[in-house]
Amino acid sequence: MNDLLPSSSKLWSETEKRVKAVFEGYGYDEIRTPIVEHTDLFARGIGQVTDIVEKEMYSFVDHLNGDSLTLRPENTAAIARAVVEHNLIYSGPKKLWYYGPMFRHERPQRGRYRQFNQFGIEAFGFDGPEIEAEQLFLISRIWKVLGFDLLSMPRLEINCLGSRQERESYKSNLVDYFSGYFNDLDSDSKRRLKSNPLRILDSKNPNLGDMIMESPKMSSFLGANSKLHMDGLCELLDDFGLSYKINLNMVRGLDYYNLTVFEWKHDSLGSQSTICGGGRYDGLVEMIGGKPTPAFGFAIGMERLIDIIKQQDNLETSSVLDLYVVHLGEKSKKKSIVFAEEIRNSGLQVKVDVSNSNIKTQMKRAGASGAAFVAIFGDSELELGCVTVRPLSLDLNDNKLLQKSVPLETVAEFLLDSVKNIERNKCEKI
Ligand code: HAM
């Protein structure tokens, strides 16, 4: 579990702002659900025999009533629960997005944390490949607005897991195959051979790698409808020119999926290279008590996303501060506090240095604050009713604005005019 420190928080905020804008721009509405749900929701929704439910959930008993509760390890089951509970699809399909912390008791390593954040989308009531293609386009737009170019784009892999019936015949074929290697299986896989053979395919044990690679593939068990669905999606992706690879080994680690599943991977992430994963889950809403509702969604891991953005180092985070106020002594410090409050009344963003540091240290802080201007409060100037205002940002130096002594009552006007001028000059340059 990580602290998010001020040195990174601007990058996080900027990323959050851009991702939310894309979600809203495609007509998705925000939903927020509690961090804690009944354990049973995840156990049934994600699947009893999955890594998440077997090993990774933070579950506890509520001593007041004996309920078993769990910190959400993911949000799809919780959103489906909210959709059923509030009958959100009574008036037709619903497109929802969410953002927030998830919790999994995993072995910590780069890109794998016990509290991590996900941005996600869940669309309810859409059964065709159109919603799938649209979400994949949306994700590729997110990469673009975050400054990824063609060379640094994550790679899209897709697969089709068929219908429940098709998966049943596939499962029995897998049991035959892995039974032939029974003694080479680890204890988890031996157990899963009986309970959920599909889960052997996403085992993290490297010794099973070759055996899994050569195992029978779901694609040989797909019926005509599943193939048509997959072809429909591929056609739409081709029409727009979004490149992808079909990965027949991809099963995803959660049991609720059917038909299309997908992952986006990025090489710079090391072993935890999946930055986004999702797929179709047409049976989940009904399983948790709603009426049959087709659904499709995905989640992006925020920590992994920030890891890549930091490596690329080309996402600009702009400061919101217009003015940083420094002082030359006790008397002017007091004055500066009241002055700043008056300036804020004009809608400007002001940070006052209320420390007892000397002027050199205060000026250093002003420079690092990202503010556009610094106002220097000195006792003698104050007696004349003036303050020294000096530009700090490069944009302002470009505009040849120099240090100036400005009457206190016109400082706000002066700053507003300067900011407007800079914006105008920027537009002219473009
Ligand atoms: P997931 O593949 O378990 O899917 O997680 C999605 C993304 O969350 C991963 O690709 C990864 O970027 C990030 N992630 C997962 N576990 C961790 C971790 N321990 N530390 C850091 N990042 C992590 C789901 O959660 C599904 N609910 C996605 C979905 C939505 N499917 C349909 N709708």
mmCIF file of C-alpha atoms in Angstrom, residues 20-407:
data_model
loop_
_atom_site.group_PDB
_atom_site.id
_atom_site.type_symbol
_atom_site.label_atom_id
_atom_site.label_comp_id
_atom_site.label_asym_id
_atom_site.label_seq_id
_atom_site.Cartn_x
_atom_site.Cartn_y
_atom_site.Cartn_z
ATOM 1 C CA LYS A 20 -12.452 11.237 -16.696
ATOM 2 C CA ALA A 21 -12.874 13.675 -19.600
ATOM 3 C CA VAL A 22 -12.633 10.782 -22.089
ATOM 4 C CA PHE A 23 -15.176 8.687 -20.134
ATOM 5 C CA GLU A 24 -17.626 11.585 -19.953
ATOM 6 C CA GLY A 25 -17.000 12.366 -23.610
ATOM 7 C CA TYR A 26 -18.311 8.921 -24.585
ATOM 8 C CA GLY A 27 -21.485 9.377 -22.517
ATOM 9 C CA TYR A 28 -20.509 7.343 -19.436
ATOM 10 C CA ASP A 29 -21.842 8.481 -16.033
ATOM 11 C CA GLU A 30 -19.913 8.177 -12.799
ATOM 12 C CA ILE A 31 -20.927 5.668 -10.112
ATOM 13 C CA ARG A 32 -19.381 5.330 -6.630
ATOM 14 C CA THR A 33 -19.990 2.267 -4.520
ATOM 15 C CA PRO A 34 -18.734 1.415 -0.999
ATOM 16 C CA ILE A 35 -15.245 0.008 -0.506
ATOM 17 C CA VAL A 36 -16.706 -2.873 1.529
ATOM 18 C CA GLU A 37 -19.234 -5.452 0.276
ATOM 19 C CA HIS A 38 -20.517 -8.781 1.562
ATOM 20 C CA THR A 39 -17.869 -11.456 0.953
ATOM 21 C CA ASP A 40 -20.400 -13.656 -0.786
ATOM 22 C CA LEU A 41 -20.812 -11.112 -3.633
ATOM 23 C CA PHE A 42 -17.169 -11.492 -4.668
ATOM 24 C CA ALA A 43 -16.970 -15.210 -3.926
ATOM 25 C CA ARG A 44 -19.901 -15.912 -6.254
ATOM 26 C CA GLY A 45 -19.249 -13.131 -8.765
ATOM 27 C CA ILE A 46 -15.509 -13.559 -9.325
ATOM 28 C CA GLY A 47 -15.625 -17.345 -8.707
ATOM 29 C CA GLN A 48 -14.780 -19.467 -5.655
ATOM 30 C CA VAL A 49 -11.850 -21.135 -7.408
ATOM 31 C CA THR A 50 -9.860 -18.091 -8.507
ATOM 32 C CA ASP A 51 -6.634 -16.637 -7.089
ATOM 33 C CA ILE A 52 -8.495 -13.531 -5.957
ATOM 34 C CA VAL A 53 -11.134 -15.365 -3.926
ATOM 35 C CA GLU A 54 -8.934 -18.215 -2.694
ATOM 36 C CA LYS A 55 -5.907 -16.185 -1.617
ATOM 37 C CA GLU A 56 -6.169 -12.458 -2.058
ATOM 38 C CA MET A 57 -9.265 -11.064 -0.388
ATOM 39 C CA TYR A 58 -9.120 -8.938 2.755
ATOM 40 C CA SER A 59 -12.156 -10.426 4.483
ATOM 41 C CA PHE A 60 -13.246 -9.931 8.082
ATOM 42 C CA VAL A 61 -16.201 -10.587 10.325
ATOM 43 C CA ASP A 62 -18.227 -7.604 11.452
ATOM 44 C CA HIS A 63 -18.342 -8.306 15.182
ATOM 45 C CA LEU A 64 -21.570 -6.378 15.642
ATOM 46 C CA ASN A 65 -23.668 -8.695 13.492
ATOM 47 C CA GLY A 66 -21.461 -11.568 12.359
ATOM 48 C CA ASP A 67 -21.528 -10.572 8.661
ATOM 49 C CA SER A 68 -18.528 -11.559 6.570
ATOM 50 C CA LEU A 69 -17.323 -8.456 4.729
ATOM 51 C CA THR A 70 -14.554 -7.903 2.183
ATOM 52 C CA LEU A 71 -12.558 -4.900 0.985
ATOM 53 C CA ARG A 72 -13.391 -4.873 -2.720
ATOM 54 C CA PRO A 73 -10.705 -6.655 -4.776
ATOM 55 C CA GLU A 74 -12.297 -5.282 -7.978
ATOM 56 C CA ASN A 75 -15.409 -3.306 -8.805
ATOM 57 C CA THR A 76 -17.337 -5.172 -11.507
ATOM 58 C CA ALA A 77 -19.299 -7.372 -9.091
ATOM 59 C CA ALA A 78 -20.000 -4.369 -6.852
ATOM 60 C CA ILE A 79 -21.270 -2.246 -9.746
ATOM 61 C CA ALA A 80 -23.469 -5.130 -10.936
ATOM 62 C CA ARG A 81 -24.816 -5.344 -7.375
ATOM 63 C CA ALA A 82 -25.626 -1.616 -7.391
ATOM 64 C CA VAL A 83 -27.277 -1.883 -10.824
ATOM 65 C CA VAL A 84 -29.559 -4.663 -9.537
ATOM 66 C CA GLU A 85 -30.222 -3.034 -6.164
ATOM 67 C CA HIS A 86 -31.232 0.328 -7.673
ATOM 68 C CA ASN A 87 -32.810 -1.129 -10.803
ATOM 69 C CA LEU A 88 -30.589 1.163 -12.865
ATOM 70 C CA ILE A 89 -31.442 -0.415 -16.195
ATOM 71 C CA TYR A 90 -35.220 -0.116 -15.913
ATOM 72 C CA SER A 91 -35.189 2.611 -18.575
ATOM 73 C CA GLY A 92 -32.708 0.951 -20.927
ATOM 74 C CA PRO A 93 -28.973 0.320 -21.185
ATOM 75 C CA LYS A 94 -26.600 2.065 -18.809
ATOM 76 C CA LYS A 95 -23.017 3.214 -19.310
ATOM 77 C CA LEU A 96 -21.106 3.712 -16.053
ATOM 78 C CA TRP A 97 -17.561 4.632 -15.044
ATOM 79 C CA TYR A 98 -15.792 4.486 -11.700
ATOM 80 C CA TYR A 99 -12.476 5.265 -10.082
ATOM 81 C CA GLY A 100 -11.095 4.224 -6.737
ATOM 82 C CA PRO A 101 -9.019 1.904 -4.579
ATOM 83 C CA MET A 102 -9.161 -1.925 -4.754
ATOM 84 C CA PHE A 103 -7.514 -4.358 -2.341
ATOM 85 C CA ARG A 104 -5.790 -7.681 -3.023
ATOM 86 C CA HIS A 105 -3.467 -9.508 -0.666
ATOM 87 C CA GLU A 106 -0.845 -10.274 -3.326
ATOM 88 C CA ARG A 107 2.902 -10.683 -3.008
ATOM 89 C CA PRO A 108 4.047 -7.069 -3.396
ATOM 90 C CA GLN A 109 6.358 -6.275 -6.306
ATOM 91 C CA ARG A 110 6.642 -3.565 -8.938
ATOM 92 C CA GLY A 111 3.168 -3.044 -10.435
ATOM 93 C CA ARG A 112 1.492 -5.338 -7.916
ATOM 94 C CA TYR A 113 0.241 -3.708 -4.743
ATOM 95 C CA ARG A 114 -2.181 -4.564 -1.972
ATOM 96 C CA GLN A 115 -4.078 -1.322 -2.325
ATOM 97 C CA PHE A 116 -4.170 -0.060 -5.891
ATOM 98 C CA ASN A 117 -6.469 2.181 -7.911
ATOM 99 C CA GLN A 118 -8.541 1.326 -10.918
ATOM 100 C CA PHE A 119 -10.340 3.416 -13.487
ATOM 101 C CA GLY A 120 -13.099 1.339 -15.018
ATOM 102 C CA ILE A 121 -16.142 1.227 -17.211
ATOM 103 C CA GLU A 122 -19.135 -1.090 -17.107
ATOM 104 C CA ALA A 123 -21.794 -0.978 -19.837
ATOM 105 C CA PHE A 124 -25.055 -2.847 -19.139
ATOM 106 C CA GLY A 125 -27.654 -3.892 -21.692
ATOM 107 C CA PHE A 126 -25.525 -4.109 -24.844
ATOM 108 C CA ASP A 127 -25.054 -7.524 -26.453
ATOM 109 C CA GLY A 128 -23.249 -6.798 -29.735
ATOM 110 C CA PRO A 129 -19.596 -6.302 -30.609
ATOM 111 C CA GLU A 130 -20.278 -2.570 -31.197
ATOM 112 C CA ILE A 131 -20.001 -1.649 -27.503
ATOM 113 C CA GLU A 132 -16.819 -3.726 -27.306
ATOM 114 C CA ALA A 133 -15.218 -1.933 -30.248
ATOM 115 C CA GLU A 134 -16.332 1.434 -28.888
ATOM 116 C CA GLN A 135 -14.728 0.726 -25.501
ATOM 117 C CA LEU A 136 -11.502 -0.388 -27.167
ATOM 118 C CA PHE A 137 -11.496 2.833 -29.223
ATOM 119 C CA LEU A 138 -12.125 4.761 -26.004
ATOM 120 C CA ILE A 139 -9.144 3.085 -24.336
ATOM 121 C CA SER A 140 -6.883 3.860 -27.281
ATOM 122 C CA ARG A 141 -8.066 7.489 -27.034
ATOM 123 C CA ILE A 142 -7.021 7.471 -23.365
ATOM 124 C CA TRP A 143 -3.517 6.415 -24.383
ATOM 125 C CA LYS A 144 -3.464 9.279 -26.892
ATOM 126 C CA VAL A 145 -4.659 11.996 -24.508
ATOM 127 C CA LEU A 146 -2.014 10.849 -22.034
ATOM 128 C CA GLY A 147 0.690 11.490 -24.602
ATOM 129 C CA PHE A 148 1.469 7.965 -25.809
ATOM 130 C CA ASP A 149 2.594 8.008 -29.427
ATOM 131 C CA LEU A 150 2.405 5.123 -31.897
ATOM 132 C CA LEU A 151 5.664 3.644 -30.657
ATOM 133 C CA SER A 152 4.790 3.832 -26.978
ATOM 134 C CA MET A 153 1.140 2.661 -27.263
ATOM 135 C CA PRO A 154 0.207 -0.368 -25.174
ATOM 136 C CA ARG A 155 -0.490 -3.515 -27.238
ATOM 137 C CA LEU A 156 -4.017 -4.904 -27.459
ATOM 138 C CA GLU A 157 -4.621 -8.666 -27.221
ATOM 139 C CA ILE A 158 -8.069 -10.217 -27.547
ATOM 140 C CA ASN A 159 -9.591 -13.679 -27.261
ATOM 141 C CA CYS A 160 -13.003 -15.313 -27.320
ATOM 142 C CA LEU A 161 -14.070 -17.521 -24.388
ATOM 143 C CA GLY A 162 -17.324 -18.661 -26.047
ATOM 144 C CA SER A 163 -20.586 -19.444 -24.309
ATOM 145 C CA ARG A 164 -21.008 -21.328 -21.031
ATOM 146 C CA GLN A 165 -21.897 -24.563 -22.863
ATOM 147 C CA GLU A 166 -18.887 -24.239 -25.164
ATOM 148 C CA ARG A 167 -16.649 -23.681 -22.152
ATOM 149 C CA GLU A 168 -18.038 -26.827 -20.479
ATOM 150 C CA SER A 169 -16.906 -29.037 -23.382
ATOM 151 C CA TYR A 170 -13.577 -27.189 -23.439
ATOM 152 C CA LYS A 171 -13.159 -27.780 -19.698
ATOM 153 C CA SER A 172 -13.664 -31.530 -19.987
ATOM 154 C CA ASN A 173 -11.083 -31.587 -22.784
ATOM 155 C CA LEU A 174 -8.650 -29.658 -20.567
ATOM 156 C CA VAL A 175 -9.209 -32.158 -17.728
ATOM 157 C CA ASP A 176 -8.226 -35.008 -20.077
ATOM 158 C CA TYR A 177 -5.146 -33.093 -21.230
ATOM 159 C CA PHE A 178 -3.841 -32.047 -17.791
ATOM 160 C CA SER A 179 -4.667 -35.476 -16.265
ATOM 161 C CA GLY A 180 -2.015 -36.859 -18.617
ATOM 162 C CA TYR A 181 0.553 -34.706 -16.766
ATOM 163 C CA PHE A 182 -0.954 -35.111 -13.298
ATOM 164 C CA ASN A 183 2.322 -35.752 -11.493
ATOM 165 C CA ASP A 184 3.914 -32.623 -12.977
ATOM 166 C CA LEU A 185 1.131 -30.340 -11.733
ATOM 167 C CA ASP A 186 1.584 -28.258 -8.562
ATOM 168 C CA SER A 187 -0.834 -28.775 -5.685
ATOM 169 C CA ASP A 188 -3.030 -25.787 -6.647
ATOM 170 C CA SER A 189 -3.425 -27.062 -10.194
ATOM 171 C CA LYS A 190 -4.144 -30.632 -9.006
ATOM 172 C CA ARG A 191 -6.977 -29.265 -6.927
ATOM 173 C CA ARG A 192 -8.218 -27.020 -9.742
ATOM 174 C CA LEU A 193 -8.202 -29.927 -12.170
ATOM 175 C CA LYS A 194 -11.377 -31.074 -10.435
ATOM 176 C CA SER A 195 -12.941 -27.768 -9.419
ATOM 177 C CA ASN A 196 -12.057 -25.301 -12.208
ATOM 178 C CA PRO A 197 -9.570 -26.546 -14.851
ATOM 179 C CA LEU A 198 -9.693 -23.219 -16.736
ATOM 180 C CA ARG A 199 -7.877 -21.617 -13.823
ATOM 181 C CA ILE A 200 -4.823 -23.829 -14.407
ATOM 182 C CA LEU A 201 -4.331 -21.750 -17.554
ATOM 183 C CA ASP A 202 -3.632 -18.563 -15.599
ATOM 184 C CA SER A 203 -1.335 -20.224 -13.083
ATOM 185 C CA LYS A 204 1.596 -17.977 -12.148
ATOM 186 C CA ASN A 205 3.901 -21.039 -11.749
ATOM 187 C CA PRO A 206 6.622 -20.794 -14.453
ATOM 188 C CA ASN A 207 7.201 -24.588 -14.353
ATOM 189 C CA LEU A 208 3.785 -25.083 -15.925
ATOM 190 C CA GLY A 209 4.455 -22.592 -18.750
ATOM 191 C CA ASP A 210 5.155 -25.071 -21.575
ATOM 192 C CA MET A 211 2.377 -27.421 -20.558
ATOM 193 C CA ILE A 212 -0.103 -24.540 -20.602
ATOM 194 C CA MET A 213 1.238 -23.199 -23.897
ATOM 195 C CA GLU A 214 0.597 -26.524 -25.591
ATOM 196 C CA SER A 215 -2.800 -27.188 -24.011
ATOM 197 C CA PRO A 216 -5.993 -27.354 -26.151
ATOM 198 C CA LYS A 217 -7.367 -23.936 -27.067
ATOM 199 C CA MET A 218 -10.862 -22.555 -26.514
ATOM 200 C CA SER A 219 -10.986 -21.486 -30.162
ATOM 201 C CA SER A 220 -11.450 -25.146 -31.262
ATOM 202 C CA PHE A 221 -14.655 -25.307 -29.201
ATOM 203 C CA LEU A 222 -16.388 -22.151 -30.401
ATOM 204 C CA GLY A 223 -19.789 -22.487 -32.058
ATOM 205 C CA ALA A 224 -21.072 -20.448 -35.020
ATOM 206 C CA ASN A 225 -22.529 -17.609 -32.893
ATOM 207 C CA SER A 226 -19.368 -17.088 -30.887
ATOM 208 C CA LYS A 227 -17.278 -17.038 -34.052
ATOM 209 C CA LEU A 228 -19.661 -14.542 -35.633
ATOM 210 C CA HIS A 229 -19.385 -12.327 -32.558
ATOM 211 C CA MET A 230 -15.589 -12.405 -32.616
ATOM 212 C CA ASP A 231 -15.509 -11.763 -36.383
ATOM 213 C CA GLY A 232 -17.872 -8.817 -35.885
ATOM 214 C CA LEU A 233 -15.521 -7.265 -33.332
ATOM 215 C CA CYS A 234 -12.414 -7.840 -35.468
ATOM 216 C CA GLU A 235 -14.146 -6.258 -38.444
ATOM 217 C CA LEU A 236 -14.934 -3.094 -36.472
ATOM 218 C CA LEU A 237 -11.377 -2.861 -35.128
ATOM 219 C CA ASP A 238 -10.040 -3.315 -38.663
ATOM 220 C CA ASP A 239 -12.434 -0.683 -40.015
ATOM 221 C CA PHE A 240 -11.003 1.900 -37.625
ATOM 222 C CA GLY A 241 -7.448 0.599 -38.000
ATOM 223 C CA LEU A 242 -6.921 -0.356 -34.355
ATOM 224 C CA SER A 243 -4.260 -3.063 -34.280
ATOM 225 C CA TYR A 244 -4.596 -6.112 -32.051
ATOM 226 C CA LYS A 245 -3.299 -9.623 -31.663
ATOM 227 C CA ILE A 246 -5.481 -12.675 -31.046
ATOM 228 C CA ASN A 247 -4.043 -14.432 -27.991
ATOM 229 C CA LEU A 248 -5.613 -17.895 -27.726
ATOM 230 C CA ASN A 249 -3.992 -18.466 -24.316
ATOM 231 C CA MET A 250 -5.711 -15.539 -22.630
ATOM 232 C CA VAL A 251 -8.415 -16.620 -20.160
ATOM 233 C CA ARG A 252 -8.299 -13.753 -17.581
ATOM 234 C CA GLY A 253 -8.263 -14.468 -13.857
ATOM 235 C CA LEU A 254 -11.956 -13.945 -13.099
ATOM 236 C CA ASP A 255 -14.734 -16.457 -13.764
ATOM 237 C CA TYR A 256 -17.507 -14.134 -14.902
ATOM 238 C CA TYR A 257 -16.316 -13.687 -18.490
ATOM 239 C CA ASN A 258 -17.837 -15.077 -21.686
ATOM 240 C CA LEU A 259 -17.188 -14.348 -25.372
ATOM 241 C CA THR A 260 -14.759 -11.405 -25.750
ATOM 242 C CA VAL A 261 -11.897 -10.849 -23.304
ATOM 243 C CA PHE A 262 -8.991 -8.486 -23.797
ATOM 244 C CA GLU A 263 -5.836 -7.053 -22.262
ATOM 245 C CA TRP A 264 -3.576 -4.130 -23.077
ATOM 246 C CA LYS A 265 0.100 -4.702 -22.276
ATOM 247 C CA HIS A 266 3.082 -2.427 -22.101
ATOM 248 C CA ASP A 267 6.693 -3.619 -22.347
ATOM 249 C CA SER A 268 8.110 -0.965 -20.023
ATOM 250 C CA LEU A 269 6.173 -2.368 -17.053
ATOM 251 C CA GLY A 270 8.355 -5.427 -16.462
ATOM 252 C CA SER A 271 6.706 -8.676 -15.434
ATOM 253 C CA GLN A 272 3.351 -7.073 -14.495
ATOM 254 C CA SER A 273 2.853 -5.825 -18.030
ATOM 255 C CA THR A 274 -0.964 -5.724 -18.185
ATOM 256 C CA ILE A 275 -2.167 -2.174 -17.783
ATOM 257 C CA CYS A 276 -5.818 -2.785 -18.656
ATOM 258 C CA GLY A 277 -8.061 -5.840 -18.750
ATOM 259 C CA GLY A 278 -11.706 -6.529 -19.383
ATOM 260 C CA GLY A 279 -14.333 -8.381 -21.284
ATOM 261 C CA ARG A 280 -17.936 -9.481 -21.585
ATOM 262 C CA TYR A 281 -19.806 -10.840 -18.568
ATOM 263 C CA ASP A 282 -23.361 -11.580 -19.689
ATOM 264 C CA GLY A 283 -24.187 -13.928 -16.795
ATOM 265 C CA LEU A 284 -23.116 -11.832 -13.791
ATOM 266 C CA VAL A 285 -26.177 -9.630 -13.273
ATOM 267 C CA GLU A 286 -28.506 -12.640 -13.329
ATOM 268 C CA MET A 287 -26.186 -14.588 -11.021
ATOM 269 C CA ILE A 288 -26.484 -11.913 -8.353
ATOM 270 C CA GLY A 289 -30.249 -11.686 -8.558
ATOM 271 C CA GLY A 290 -31.057 -9.372 -11.493
ATOM 272 C CA LYS A 291 -32.721 -10.138 -14.792
ATOM 273 C CA PRO A 292 -30.485 -11.476 -17.602
ATOM 274 C CA THR A 293 -28.425 -8.484 -18.778
ATOM 275 C CA PRO A 294 -25.542 -8.504 -21.233
ATOM 276 C CA ALA A 295 -22.579 -6.465 -19.974
ATOM 277 C CA PHE A 296 -19.111 -5.430 -21.045
ATOM 278 C CA GLY A 297 -16.380 -3.482 -19.264
ATOM 279 C CA PHE A 298 -12.750 -3.086 -18.287
ATOM 280 C CA ALA A 299 -10.411 -1.638 -15.682
ATOM 281 C CA ILE A 300 -7.118 0.239 -16.007
ATOM 282 C CA GLY A 301 -4.559 -0.031 -13.196
ATOM 283 C CA MET A 302 -3.686 3.523 -12.206
ATOM 284 C CA GLU A 303 -0.299 2.741 -10.566
ATOM 285 C CA ARG A 304 0.879 0.935 -13.711
ATOM 286 C CA LEU A 305 -0.414 3.775 -15.876
ATOM 287 C CA ILE A 306 1.505 6.346 -13.805
ATOM 288 C CA ASP A 307 4.617 4.144 -13.985
ATOM 289 C CA ILE A 308 4.559 4.374 -17.809
ATOM 290 C CA ILE A 309 3.694 8.081 -17.849
ATOM 291 C CA LYS A 310 6.635 8.806 -15.529
ATOM 292 C CA GLN A 311 8.980 6.885 -17.805
ATOM 293 C CA GLN A 312 7.730 8.821 -20.849
ATOM 294 C CA ASP A 313 8.041 12.119 -18.992
ATOM 295 C CA ASN A 314 5.972 14.132 -21.473
ATOM 296 C CA LEU A 315 2.715 14.798 -19.637
ATOM 297 C CA GLU A 316 2.575 18.454 -18.681
ATOM 298 C CA THR A 317 1.105 19.294 -15.319
ATOM 299 C CA SER A 318 0.241 22.934 -15.004
ATOM 300 C CA SER A 319 0.278 24.764 -11.693
ATOM 301 C CA VAL A 320 -2.936 26.450 -10.648
ATOM 302 C CA LEU A 321 -1.203 29.193 -8.650
ATOM 303 C CA ASP A 322 -1.259 32.718 -10.034
ATOM 304 C CA LEU A 323 0.656 34.375 -7.236
ATOM 305 C CA TYR A 324 3.138 33.461 -4.492
ATOM 306 C CA VAL A 325 3.488 36.049 -1.729
ATOM 307 C CA VAL A 326 6.753 36.494 0.186
ATOM 308 C CA HIS A 327 7.570 38.982 2.942
ATOM 309 C CA LEU A 328 10.557 40.789 4.396
ATOM 310 C CA GLY A 329 9.557 40.886 8.034
ATOM 311 C CA GLU A 330 6.929 40.351 10.716
ATOM 312 C CA LYS A 331 4.907 43.470 9.888
ATOM 313 C CA SER A 332 4.720 42.809 6.164
ATOM 314 C CA LYS A 333 3.892 39.120 6.820
ATOM 315 C CA LYS A 334 0.738 40.191 8.661
ATOM 316 C CA LYS A 335 -0.206 42.615 5.869
ATOM 317 C CA SER A 336 0.365 39.952 3.201
ATOM 318 C CA ILE A 337 -2.237 37.618 4.675
ATOM 319 C CA VAL A 338 -5.006 40.231 4.402
ATOM 320 C CA PHE A 339 -3.749 41.333 0.979
ATOM 321 C CA ALA A 340 -3.855 37.731 -0.345
ATOM 322 C CA GLU A 341 -7.429 37.330 0.787
ATOM 323 C CA GLU A 342 -8.436 40.441 -1.164
ATOM 324 C CA ILE A 343 -6.641 39.192 -4.283
ATOM 325 C CA ARG A 344 -8.449 35.831 -3.978
ATOM 326 C CA ASN A 345 -11.744 37.732 -4.158
ATOM 327 C CA SER A 346 -10.856 38.425 -7.813
ATOM 328 C CA GLY A 347 -10.745 34.695 -8.545
ATOM 329 C CA LEU A 348 -6.939 34.419 -8.498
ATOM 330 C CA GLN A 349 -5.113 31.516 -6.794
ATOM 331 C CA VAL A 350 -2.663 32.747 -4.169
ATOM 332 C CA LYS A 351 -0.214 30.997 -1.841
ATOM 333 C CA VAL A 352 1.279 33.020 1.005
ATOM 334 C CA ASP A 353 4.609 32.144 2.585
ATOM 335 C CA VAL A 354 3.771 32.394 6.270
ATOM 336 C CA SER A 355 7.095 30.967 7.409
ATOM 337 C CA ASN A 356 9.814 32.852 9.252
ATOM 338 C CA SER A 357 12.406 31.885 6.614
ATOM 339 C CA ASN A 358 14.689 34.534 5.144
ATOM 340 C CA ILE A 359 13.787 36.117 1.809
ATOM 341 C CA LYS A 360 16.244 33.947 -0.173
ATOM 342 C CA THR A 361 14.574 30.729 1.019
ATOM 343 C CA GLN A 362 11.112 32.160 0.434
ATOM 344 C CA MET A 363 12.061 33.150 -3.138
ATOM 345 C CA LYS A 364 13.357 29.620 -3.767
ATOM 346 C CA ARG A 365 10.000 28.232 -2.645
ATOM 347 C CA ALA A 366 8.203 30.755 -4.836
ATOM 348 C CA GLY A 367 10.220 29.553 -7.824
ATOM 349 C CA ALA A 368 9.413 25.915 -7.114
ATOM 350 C CA SER A 369 5.710 26.579 -6.499
ATOM 351 C CA GLY A 370 4.849 26.874 -10.190
ATOM 352 C CA ALA A 371 3.098 30.206 -9.554
ATOM 353 C CA ALA A 372 3.028 32.732 -12.404
ATOM 354 C CA PHE A 373 4.071 35.702 -10.246
ATOM 355 C CA VAL A 374 5.699 36.464 -6.943
ATOM 356 C CA ALA A 375 4.686 39.506 -4.856
ATOM 357 C CA ILE A 376 7.379 40.785 -2.513
ATOM 358 C CA PHE A 377 6.129 42.568 0.583
ATOM 359 C CA GLY A 378 8.694 44.933 2.133
ATOM 360 C CA ASP A 379 8.041 47.312 4.998
ATOM 361 C CA SER A 380 9.267 50.476 3.243
ATOM 362 C CA GLU A 381 7.323 49.840 0.028
ATOM 363 C CA LEU A 382 4.219 49.055 2.024
ATOM 364 C CA GLU A 383 4.399 52.487 3.591
ATOM 365 C CA LEU A 384 3.992 53.874 0.059
ATOM 366 C CA GLY A 385 1.042 51.486 -0.494
ATOM 367 C CA CYS A 386 2.912 49.420 -3.109
ATOM 368 C CA VAL A 387 4.233 45.898 -3.592
ATOM 369 C CA THR A 388 6.856 44.500 -5.966
ATOM 370 C CA VAL A 389 5.445 42.001 -8.479
ATOM 371 C CA ARG A 390 7.810 39.850 -10.500
ATOM 372 C CA PRO A 391 6.983 37.217 -13.158
ATOM 373 C CA LEU A 392 8.176 33.681 -12.399
ATOM 374 C CA SER A 393 7.122 31.447 -15.256
ATOM 375 C CA LEU A 394 8.897 31.122 -18.594
ATOM 376 C CA ASP A 395 5.799 32.147 -20.501
ATOM 377 C CA LEU A 396 5.886 35.453 -18.695
ATOM 378 C CA ASN A 397 9.566 36.045 -19.333
ATOM 379 C CA ASP A 398 8.836 35.368 -22.994
ATOM 380 C CA ASN A 399 6.384 38.169 -22.843
ATOM 381 C CA LYS A 400 9.042 40.507 -21.555
ATOM 382 C CA LEU A 401 7.144 41.372 -18.392
ATOM 383 C CA LEU A 402 9.563 42.794 -15.897
ATOM 384 C CA GLN A 403 9.548 43.347 -12.152
ATOM 385 C CA LYS A 404 7.242 46.242 -11.237
ATOM 386 C CA SER A 405 6.142 48.177 -8.200
ATOM 387 C CA VAL A 406 2.353 48.058 -8.263
ATOM 388 C CA PRO A 407 -0.104 49.968 -6.001
#
